[in-house]
CSV table of C-alpha atoms in Angstrom, one decimal:
chain,number,residue,atom,x,y,z
A,1,MET,CA,0.0,0.0,0.0
A,2,ALA,CA,2.7,2.5,0.9
A,3,ALA,CA,4.5,1.8,-2.4
A,4,PHE,CA,1.2,2.2,-4.3
A,5,LEU,CA,0.4,5.5,-2.7
A,6,GLU,CA,3.9,6.8,-3.2
A,7,THR,CA,3.8,5.8,-6.9
A,8,LEU,CA,0.6,7.9,-7.3
A,9,TYR,CA,2.2,10.8,-5.6
A,10,LEU,CA,5.4,10.7,-7.7
A,11,ARG,CA,3.4,10.4,-10.9
A,12,TYR,CA,0.6,12.9,-10.3
A,13,ASN,CA,1.6,15.4,-7.7
A,14,ASP,CA,2.7,17.9,-10.3
A,15,THR,CA,1.3,21.2,-11.4
A,16,HIS,CA,0.7,19.6,-14.9
A,17,TRP,CA,-2.4,18.0,-13.3
A,18,LEU,CA,-3.6,21.1,-11.5
A,19,ASP,CA,-5.7,22.7,-14.3
A,20,PRO,CA,-8.6,23.0,-13.6
A,21,ASP,CA,-8.5,23.5,-9.9
A,22,PRO,CA,-9.2,26.7,-7.7
A,23,LEU,CA,-5.7,26.2,-6.3
A,24,LEU,CA,-4.4,27.6,-9.6
A,25,ILE,CA,-5.8,31.0,-8.6
A,26,VAL,CA,-4.2,30.8,-5.1
A,27,ARG,CA,-0.8,30.0,-6.7
A,28,ARG,CA,-0.9,33.2,-8.8
A,29,TYR,CA,0.1,35.1,-5.7
A,30,THR,CA,3.5,35.3,-4.1
A,31,GLU,CA,2.7,37.1,-0.9
A,32,ALA,CA,1.6,35.0,2.1
A,33,ALA,CA,-1.1,37.5,3.0
A,34,ASP,CA,-2.6,37.3,-0.5
A,35,MET,CA,-2.4,33.5,-0.6
A,36,GLU,CA,-4.1,33.0,2.8
A,37,LEU,CA,-6.9,35.4,1.8
A,38,VAL,CA,-7.4,34.1,-1.7
A,39,GLY,CA,-7.2,30.5,-0.4
A,40,LEU,CA,-9.8,31.2,2.2
A,41,VAL,CA,-12.2,32.6,-0.4
A,42,ALA,CA,-11.4,30.0,-3.1
A,43,SER,CA,-11.9,27.0,-0.7
A,44,ALA,CA,-15.1,28.5,0.7
A,45,LEU,CA,-16.6,28.7,-2.8
A,46,ALA,CA,-15.2,25.3,-3.9
A,47,LEU,CA,-18.5,23.5,-4.5
A,48,GLY,CA,-20.2,22.7,-7.8
A,49,THR,CA,-18.5,22.2,-11.1
A,50,VAL,CA,-14.8,23.2,-11.3
A,51,LYS,CA,-15.6,25.6,-14.2
A,52,ALA,CA,-18.2,27.3,-12.2
A,53,ILE,CA,-16.0,27.5,-9.1
A,54,MET,CA,-13.2,29.1,-11.0
A,55,ALA,CA,-15.5,31.7,-12.5
A,56,ALA,CA,-17.0,32.5,-9.2
A,57,VAL,CA,-13.6,32.9,-7.5
A,58,GLU,CA,-12.3,35.1,-10.4
A,59,THR,CA,-15.5,37.3,-10.1
A,60,VAL,CA,-15.4,37.8,-6.4
A,61,LEU,CA,-11.7,38.7,-6.4
A,62,LEU,CA,-11.7,41.0,-9.4
A,63,PRO,CA,-12.5,44.2,-7.4
A,64,PHE,CA,-9.5,43.7,-5.1
A,65,GLY,CA,-6.9,43.8,-7.8
A,66,PRO,CA,-3.4,42.2,-7.9
A,67,HIS,CA,-2.8,42.6,-4.2
A,68,PRO,CA,-6.2,41.6,-2.6
A,69,ALA,CA,-5.0,41.5,1.0
A,70,GLN,CA,-3.6,45.0,0.9
A,71,ALA,CA,-6.7,46.3,-1.0
A,72,LEU,CA,-9.1,44.7,1.5
A,73,ALA,CA,-7.1,46.1,4.5
A,74,ALA,CA,-7.6,49.6,3.1
A,75,MET,CA,-11.4,49.2,2.7
A,76,ASP,CA,-14.1,49.9,5.3
A,77,ASP,CA,-17.2,47.8,5.4
A,78,SER,CA,-19.1,50.0,3.0
A,79,ASP,CA,-16.3,49.8,0.5
A,80,VAL,CA,-16.4,46.0,0.6
A,81,GLU,CA,-20.2,46.1,0.2
A,82,SER,CA,-19.8,48.3,-2.9
A,83,ALA,CA,-17.0,46.0,-4.3
A,84,LEU,CA,-19.1,42.9,-4.0
A,85,HIS,CA,-22.5,44.3,-4.9
A,86,GLY,CA,-24.5,41.9,-7.0
A,87,PHE,CA,-22.2,38.8,-6.4
A,88,CYS,CA,-24.1,35.5,-6.3
A,89,TYR,CA,-22.9,31.9,-6.5
A,90,ARG,CA,-25.1,28.9,-5.7
A,91,PHE,CA,-26.4,29.5,-2.2
A,92,PHE,CA,-24.3,32.5,-1.5
A,93,ASP,CA,-25.0,36.1,-2.2
A,94,SER,CA,-23.1,39.4,-1.8
A,95,GLY,CA,-24.3,39.7,1.9
A,96,ASP,CA,-22.5,36.4,2.7
A,97,MET,CA,-19.3,37.4,1.0
A,98,VAL,CA,-19.2,40.9,2.4
A,99,SER,CA,-19.4,39.5,5.9
A,100,PHE,CA,-16.9,36.8,5.1
A,101,PHE,CA,-14.3,39.2,3.6
A,102,CYS,CA,-14.8,41.7,6.4
A,103,ALA,CA,-14.4,39.0,9.0
A,104,ALA,CA,-11.1,37.8,7.3
A,105,ARG,CA,-9.9,41.4,7.3
A,106,ASN,CA,-10.8,42.0,10.9
A,107,LEU,CA,-9.3,38.7,12.1
A,108,SER,CA,-6.1,39.3,10.2
A,109,ASN,CA,-5.8,42.8,11.6
A,110,ARG,CA,-6.4,41.5,15.2
A,111,SER,CA,-4.0,38.6,15.0
A,112,GLY,CA,-1.5,39.9,12.5
A,113,THR,CA,-2.2,37.2,9.9
A,114,LEU,CA,-4.7,34.4,9.4
A,115,GLU,CA,-2.0,31.9,10.2
A,116,LYS,CA,-1.5,33.5,13.6
A,117,ALA,CA,-5.2,33.5,14.2
A,118,PHE,CA,-5.4,29.8,13.4
A,119,LEU,CA,-2.5,29.0,15.7
A,120,GLU,CA,-4.0,31.0,18.5
A,121,GLY,CA,-6.6,28.3,18.8
A,122,ASP,CA,-4.0,25.5,19.2
A,123,ASP,CA,-2.8,24.4,22.6
A,124,GLY,CA,-0.7,21.6,21.0
A,125,SER,CA,-2.5,18.8,22.9
A,126,GLU,CA,-4.6,17.4,20.1
A,127,GLN,CA,-3.3,14.9,17.5
A,128,ASP,CA,-5.0,16.6,14.6
A,129,TYR,CA,-6.3,20.0,13.6
A,130,SER,CA,-10.0,19.2,13.7
A,131,PHE,CA,-10.8,21.1,16.9
A,132,VAL,CA,-8.3,23.9,16.0
A,133,ALA,CA,-10.1,24.3,12.7
A,134,SER,CA,-13.4,24.6,14.5
A,135,ARG,CA,-11.9,27.3,16.7
A,136,PHE,CA,-10.6,29.1,13.6
A,137,VAL,CA,-14.1,29.0,12.0
A,138,ARG,CA,-15.6,30.4,15.2
A,139,SER,CA,-13.0,33.1,15.3
A,140,LEU,CA,-13.9,34.2,11.8
A,141,LEU,CA,-17.6,34.3,12.8
A,142,ASP,CA,-16.7,36.4,15.9
A,143,ALA,CA,-14.7,38.8,13.7
A,144,ALA,CA,-17.7,39.5,11.4
A,145,PRO,CA,-19.2,43.0,11.4
A,146,SER,CA,-21.7,43.5,14.2
A,147,GLY,CA,-25.1,41.9,13.3
A,148,LYS,CA,-23.7,40.3,10.1
A,149,THR,CA,-22.8,36.7,9.3
A,150,TRP,CA,-23.0,34.2,6.4
A,151,ARG,CA,-24.7,31.0,5.7
A,152,SER,CA,-23.2,28.3,7.8
A,153,ASN,CA,-22.4,26.1,4.8
A,154,LEU,CA,-20.0,28.7,3.3
A,155,PHE,CA,-17.2,27.7,5.7
A,156,PRO,CA,-18.7,25.0,8.0
A,157,ASP,CA,-17.7,24.4,11.6
A,158,PRO,CA,-16.2,20.9,11.8
A,159,ALA,CA,-17.5,20.7,15.4
A,160,ARG,CA,-21.0,20.3,13.9
A,161,GLY,CA,-19.9,16.9,12.6
A,162,SER,CA,-19.7,17.3,8.9
A,163,ALA,CA,-16.5,16.4,7.0
A,164,ALA,CA,-16.0,20.2,6.4
A,165,LYS,CA,-14.1,19.3,3.3
A,166,ARG,CA,-13.5,22.9,2.2
A,167,VAL,CA,-12.1,23.9,5.6
A,168,PHE,CA,-9.6,21.1,5.5
A,169,LEU,CA,-8.8,21.7,1.9
A,170,TYR,CA,-7.9,25.3,2.9
A,171,LEU,CA,-5.6,24.0,5.6
A,172,ARG,CA,-4.0,21.6,3.1
A,173,TRP,CA,-3.2,24.5,0.8
A,174,MET,CA,-1.9,26.7,3.5
A,175,VAL,CA,0.1,24.1,5.6
A,176,ARG,CA,1.6,21.7,3.0
A,177,HIS,CA,4.5,22.9,0.9
A,178,ASP,CA,5.4,20.9,-2.2
A,179,ALA,CA,5.2,21.1,-6.0
A,180,VAL,CA,1.4,21.6,-5.7
A,181,ASP,CA,0.5,23.0,-2.3
A,182,PRO,CA,2.0,26.5,-1.8
A,183,GLY,CA,2.1,26.2,2.0
A,184,PRO,CA,2.6,29.9,3.0
A,185,TRP,CA,1.8,28.9,6.7
A,186,ARG,CA,5.3,27.7,7.8
A,187,ASN,CA,4.5,27.5,11.5
A,188,ALA,CA,1.7,24.9,11.3
A,189,ASP,CA,2.3,21.2,11.3
A,190,PRO,CA,1.3,19.1,8.2
A,191,ALA,CA,1.4,16.0,10.4
A,192,ARG,CA,-1.8,17.2,12.1
A,193,LEU,CA,-3.8,17.8,8.9
A,194,VAL,CA,-7.2,16.1,8.3
A,195,VAL,CA,-8.2,14.6,5.0
A,196,PRO,CA,-10.4,17.0,2.9
A,197,LEU,CA,-13.0,14.2,2.5
A,198,ASP,CA,-15.8,14.2,-0.1
A,199,THR,CA,-17.8,11.4,-1.6
A,200,HIS,CA,-15.2,10.6,-4.2
A,201,MET,CA,-12.2,10.6,-1.9
A,202,ALA,CA,-14.2,8.6,0.7
A,203,ALA,CA,-15.1,6.0,-2.0
A,204,ALA,CA,-11.4,5.6,-2.9
A,205,CYS,CA,-10.4,5.3,0.7
A,206,ARG,CA,-13.0,2.6,1.4
A,207,ARG,CA,-11.8,0.6,-1.6
A,208,LEU,CA,-8.3,0.8,-0.4
A,209,GLY,CA,-9.3,-0.3,3.0
A,210,LEU,CA,-8.3,3.0,4.6
A,211,LEU,CA,-11.8,3.9,5.7
A,212,THR,CA,-14.5,1.7,7.2
A,213,ARG,CA,-17.0,4.3,8.3
A,214,SER,CA,-20.0,4.4,6.0
A,215,SER,CA,-20.9,8.1,6.6
A,216,THR,CA,-18.8,10.8,5.0
A,217,ASP,CA,-18.5,13.0,8.0
A,218,LEU,CA,-15.8,14.4,10.4
A,219,LYS,CA,-15.3,11.0,12.0
A,220,ALA,CA,-14.6,9.5,8.6
A,221,ALA,CA,-12.2,12.3,7.7
A,222,LYS,CA,-10.3,11.7,10.9
A,223,GLU,CA,-10.3,8.0,10.3
A,224,ALA,CA,-8.9,8.4,6.8
A,225,ALA,CA,-6.2,10.8,8.1
A,226,ALA,CA,-5.3,8.3,10.8
A,227,SER,CA,-4.9,5.5,8.1
A,228,PHE,CA,-2.7,7.7,5.9
A,229,ARG,CA,-0.7,8.7,9.0
A,230,GLU,CA,0.4,5.0,9.3
A,231,PHE,CA,2.1,5.3,6.0
A,232,CYS,CA,3.2,8.9,6.2
A,233,PRO,CA,3.1,10.1,9.8
A,234,ASP,CA,4.7,13.5,9.0
A,235,ASP,CA,2.3,14.3,6.1
A,236,PRO,CA,-1.0,12.3,6.1
A,237,VAL,CA,-2.6,14.5,3.5
A,238,ARG,CA,0.3,13.9,1.1
A,239,TYR,CA,-1.8,11.7,-1.2
A,240,ASP,CA,-5.0,13.9,-1.3
A,241,PHE,CA,-4.2,15.7,-4.5
A,242,CYS,CA,-3.1,12.7,-6.6
A,243,MET,CA,-6.1,10.6,-5.4
A,244,THR,CA,-8.6,13.2,-6.4
A,245,ARG,CA,-7.3,13.7,-9.9
A,246,PRO,CA,-9.6,11.2,-11.5
A,247,GLY,CA,-12.6,13.3,-10.6
A,248,ILE,CA,-11.1,16.2,-12.5
A,249,HIS,CA,-9.2,14.2,-15.2
A,250,PRO,CA,-11.3,11.1,-16.0
A,251,ASP,CA,-9.0,10.2,-18.9
A,252,LEU,CA,-6.1,9.7,-16.6
A,253,ASP,CA,-4.0,6.5,-16.4
A,254,PRO,CA,-6.2,3.5,-15.5
A,255,ASP,CA,-4.1,3.0,-12.4
A,256,LEU,CA,-6.0,5.9,-10.9
A,257,CYS,CA,-9.5,4.7,-11.7
A,258,LEU,CA,-11.5,3.8,-8.7
A,259,GLY,CA,-12.1,0.3,-10.2
A,260,CYS,CA,-8.5,-0.6,-9.7
A,261,PHE,CA,-8.9,-0.2,-5.9
A,262,ASP,CA,-11.2,-3.2,-5.7
């Protein structure tokens, strides 16, 4: 199993296989402040078809120009509201995104960076980042402008029990640093990441014998991470990108088809 997983990683963990993926947009930026803001927004909107996700992320970021973190920091709430007027994607409208952007700005201003805000919720006692991620989501909610919030499924709190795939996807992008993941957060520990689990990744994990739980929820995401940790204790989410490529590139090598996991 370890050899199989490593073969997948060596073959497919390459930016050649990145397009299309919202991580492409994150990787355009070189400043950590921009990457952590853009990653937050891109991961929150990462539901639906990849083409639609990419278009939504491009649209919502357009008013903030080439240095979105700096532009957002210079805006007050009414400026953000004007910038995002009329935005709509799936369940989310401009009100959701205005509150979300303002919360990200406020939390970053309070803590210095979003990375520091995340780490403030960590006492180091927990094996993985599931509870730390929950505290980070709640910190964002607390930083929203008074009387404003967003739909809970925009950036779900893992403590509610869902797999919170987009939250853990954001952490993968921010914490891991390799050919694909930019990893601007250099003080967080990739060994404590949780698998960004959706139905496709869960199916692959079950067929590989890495997941026994039938529900695709937080417990399943933690179980999958624990299984991967046996093969790669320092980087249990190492194989997430390569194992999710068939969903984006169905014409890939048959070795990556879910059928071969039987």
